[in-house]
Structures are given as C-alpha cells and as structure tokens.
Amino acid sequence: MLKRPAPPVDYDAKAKSSQEAMEKIRQKLRGMDLGAFLKDKLAKMSDDDRRDILGKLDHAAKLERRERCRLDFMAFKRLMWPEYLHGPHFDILAKVYHRIACGEPVRAIINIPPRHGKSEDVSYLFPSWFIGKFPSKKIIQVSNVKTLAEDFGAKVRNLMVTEEYQNIFPGVKMAADSKAKGKWNTKQGGTYFAAGVGGTIVGRGADLCTHPNSMVVSQR
C-alpha cells in the first residue's frame, strides 16, 4: 500500500505565524507593569522558590553587568570610578580605546587641559581595562618622571585585586612574585613596565604604550 506523500511545509506561513505570536506577546508585555507582575508572582511562591528565583535574577544581573563592562570601557569606568564627572572628551577618548582593543594600530596625542581627568583615564583606567581584556598582553608606561609612571602602575595593580574588578575580570590576577609598583606580571604572562627619562626600554616589546601626559600608542 502506497503512502501518501506528506504535504509540503509552508515555512513562510509558519514564520509569519510565529512572528504574529511574538508580536502579541510584545504588545501584552508593553501593557503590563512587569514590576507588579513579578512581585505578585513572587508573593505566591514558597520561601525556597522565592529565594531561588531572586538568586537567579541577581546572578543574571551580575553576568549582564560583567559583559557590559568587558565590552564597553565607559561602563567599566563608571563602575570602577562612580564619582567621576563626565565630559564629552571622555566619549572621544573611549572611541580611541575601543579602536585599540579591536586590534587597530593607533597613535594618538591627547591634548586636554590639566585637571580634566586625562591621566586617570589614559594611564590608570584604560590600562586596567586593557589588561583585564588581554591579560597576556604587555604594557609600557613612560613618563618624564619614572615615579609617576610607577604610581600609575601601583594604582592599576591595586585595582586589579579589588572585588569589583575581579567580578568583571575573574581569573585575571597578579603573579605571585609581582610586588614592585613599576614592574609586575599577570598569571597569564602579561607585563607592566614603567620607565622615565634616563631609563631604558630596549628589548622590551609592548602591545600598549602610554604616557601620563599625552600619548597612547598601540602596535598590536
């Protein structure tokens, strides 16, 4: 006995039906007070189920914040430095940082008046974000005064051990033998080296070279 061939599947119709169903759901959600809806549902749950749901929501929020800060320098900066005052020049600098993070070779001279957050951005927060994203990369920080470059190295190093930083870049840690402010390593093989006038960087490669006063150089 011959079987009748199955009727052809109308994938366009199925897709249209699915899209219409999703649109109905979206319209329903737009008209709902999701906060009140969630509160009502939680109130009807047992204590164990409520704790489980709230724990999962908290975990999801942390994962979302982690991913946002890993991808967006400004999100990372706001989390690490919540009291900073924003200015339009920071948006321009962030675009430069993202070009470097994407692997583009960049040479940038940054001219901003004193006390406008340039050094904190270029020499502290950006290297902290960069080494978190690429813990095996090498950074050279140069300055007319070596101690200034070393001080920024200490700030980056100290930020890396905080709970806030580790929540964003878990596993990015200092090597056990890294104690100096101006020369330290990550467990993943990355390095930070500070140099000043009269010092030498011969033989030291770098994926990122910054200057507290003006310059960002990337040769990745």
PDB file of C-alpha atoms in Angstrom, residues 119-129 131 139-143 145-162 165 173-175 178-186 190-196 208 210-212:
ATOM      1  CA  SER A 119      45.815  60.957  33.314  1.00  0.00           C
ATOM      2  CA  GLU A 120      43.254  58.969  35.298  1.00  0.00           C
ATOM      3  CA  ASP A 121      41.684  57.882  32.018  1.00  0.00           C
ATOM      4  CA  VAL A 122      44.763  57.237  29.873  1.00  0.00           C
ATOM      5  CA  SER A 123      47.220  55.962  32.454  1.00  0.00           C
ATOM      6  CA  TYR A 124      45.043  54.280  35.058  1.00  0.00           C
ATOM      7  CA  LEU A 125      41.572  53.149  33.980  1.00  0.00           C
ATOM      8  CA  PHE A 126      42.325  52.344  30.341  1.00  0.00           C
ATOM      9  CA  PRO A 127      45.372  50.132  31.144  1.00  0.00           C
ATOM     10  CA  SER A 128      43.284  48.442  33.863  1.00  0.00           C
ATOM     11  CA  TRP A 129      40.539  47.649  31.341  1.00  0.00           C
ATOM     12  CA  ILE A 131      44.940  44.186  30.851  1.00  0.00           C
ATOM     13  CA  ILE A 139      52.059  47.434  28.703  1.00  0.00           C
ATOM     14  CA  ILE A 140      54.799  50.050  28.910  1.00  0.00           C
ATOM     15  CA  GLN A 141      54.045  53.259  30.802  1.00  0.00           C
ATOM     16  CA  VAL A 142      56.553  56.051  30.168  1.00  0.00           C
ATOM     17  CA  SER A 143      56.881  59.452  31.809  1.00  0.00           C
ATOM     18  CA  VAL A 145      59.474  61.171  35.864  1.00  0.00           C
ATOM     19  CA  LYS A 146      59.712  57.432  36.472  1.00  0.00           C
ATOM     20  CA  THR A 147      57.979  57.614  39.850  1.00  0.00           C
ATOM     21  CA  LEU A 148      54.831  58.991  38.174  1.00  0.00           C
ATOM     22  CA  ALA A 149      54.644  56.001  35.832  1.00  0.00           C
ATOM     23  CA  GLU A 150      55.297  53.718  38.810  1.00  0.00           C
ATOM     24  CA  ASP A 151      52.493  55.333  40.794  1.00  0.00           C
ATOM     25  CA  PHE A 152      50.041  54.602  37.996  1.00  0.00           C
ATOM     26  CA  GLY A 153      51.364  51.052  37.876  1.00  0.00           C
ATOM     27  CA  ALA A 154      50.578  50.711  41.566  1.00  0.00           C
ATOM     28  CA  LYS A 155      47.055  52.051  41.019  1.00  0.00           C
ATOM     29  CA  VAL A 156      46.398  49.555  38.221  1.00  0.00           C
ATOM     30  CA  ARG A 157      47.822  46.719  40.313  1.00  0.00           C
ATOM     31  CA  ASN A 158      45.789  47.699  43.376  1.00  0.00           C
ATOM     32  CA  LEU A 159      42.581  47.978  41.354  1.00  0.00           C
ATOM     33  CA  MET A 160      43.082  44.505  39.914  1.00  0.00           C
ATOM     34  CA  VAL A 161      42.844  42.855  43.329  1.00  0.00           C
ATOM     35  CA  THR A 162      39.560  44.534  44.310  1.00  0.00           C
ATOM     36  CA  TYR A 165      37.444  44.323  39.349  1.00  0.00           C
ATOM     37  CA  LYS A 173      45.423  38.079  38.806  1.00  0.00           C
ATOM     38  CA  MET A 174      48.942  39.168  39.644  1.00  0.00           C
ATOM     39  CA  ALA A 175      51.774  36.678  39.519  1.00  0.00           C
ATOM     40  CA  SER A 178      54.921  40.667  41.475  1.00  0.00           C
ATOM     41  CA  LYS A 179      55.488  43.214  44.215  1.00  0.00           C
ATOM     42  CA  ALA A 180      57.146  46.222  42.537  1.00  0.00           C
ATOM     43  CA  LYS A 181      54.986  49.187  41.541  1.00  0.00           C
ATOM     44  CA  GLY A 182      56.721  49.743  38.236  1.00  0.00           C
ATOM     45  CA  LYS A 183      57.284  46.180  37.104  1.00  0.00           C
ATOM     46  CA  TRP A 184      54.797  43.366  37.559  1.00  0.00           C
ATOM     47  CA  ASN A 185      53.352  40.388  35.742  1.00  0.00           C
ATOM     48  CA  THR A 186      49.972  38.726  35.454  1.00  0.00           C
ATOM     49  CA  GLY A 190      51.175  39.867  30.709  1.00  0.00           C
ATOM     50  CA  THR A 191      53.532  42.566  31.967  1.00  0.00           C
ATOM     51  CA  TYR A 192      53.504  46.168  33.127  1.00  0.00           C
ATOM     52  CA  PHE A 193      56.729  48.169  32.962  1.00  0.00           C
ATOM     53  CA  ALA A 194      57.287  51.789  33.986  1.00  0.00           C
ATOM     54  CA  ALA A 195      60.109  53.901  32.573  1.00  0.00           C
ATOM     55  CA  GLY A 196      61.219  57.522  32.874  1.00  0.00           C
ATOM     56  CA  LEU A 208      50.253  49.206  24.572  1.00  0.00           C
ATOM     57  CA  THR A 210      51.003  55.145  27.324  1.00  0.00           C
ATOM     58  CA  HIS A 211      52.291  58.415  28.702  1.00  0.00           C
ATOM     59  CA  PRO A 212      50.609  60.130  31.692  1.00  0.00           C
TER      60      PRO A 212
END
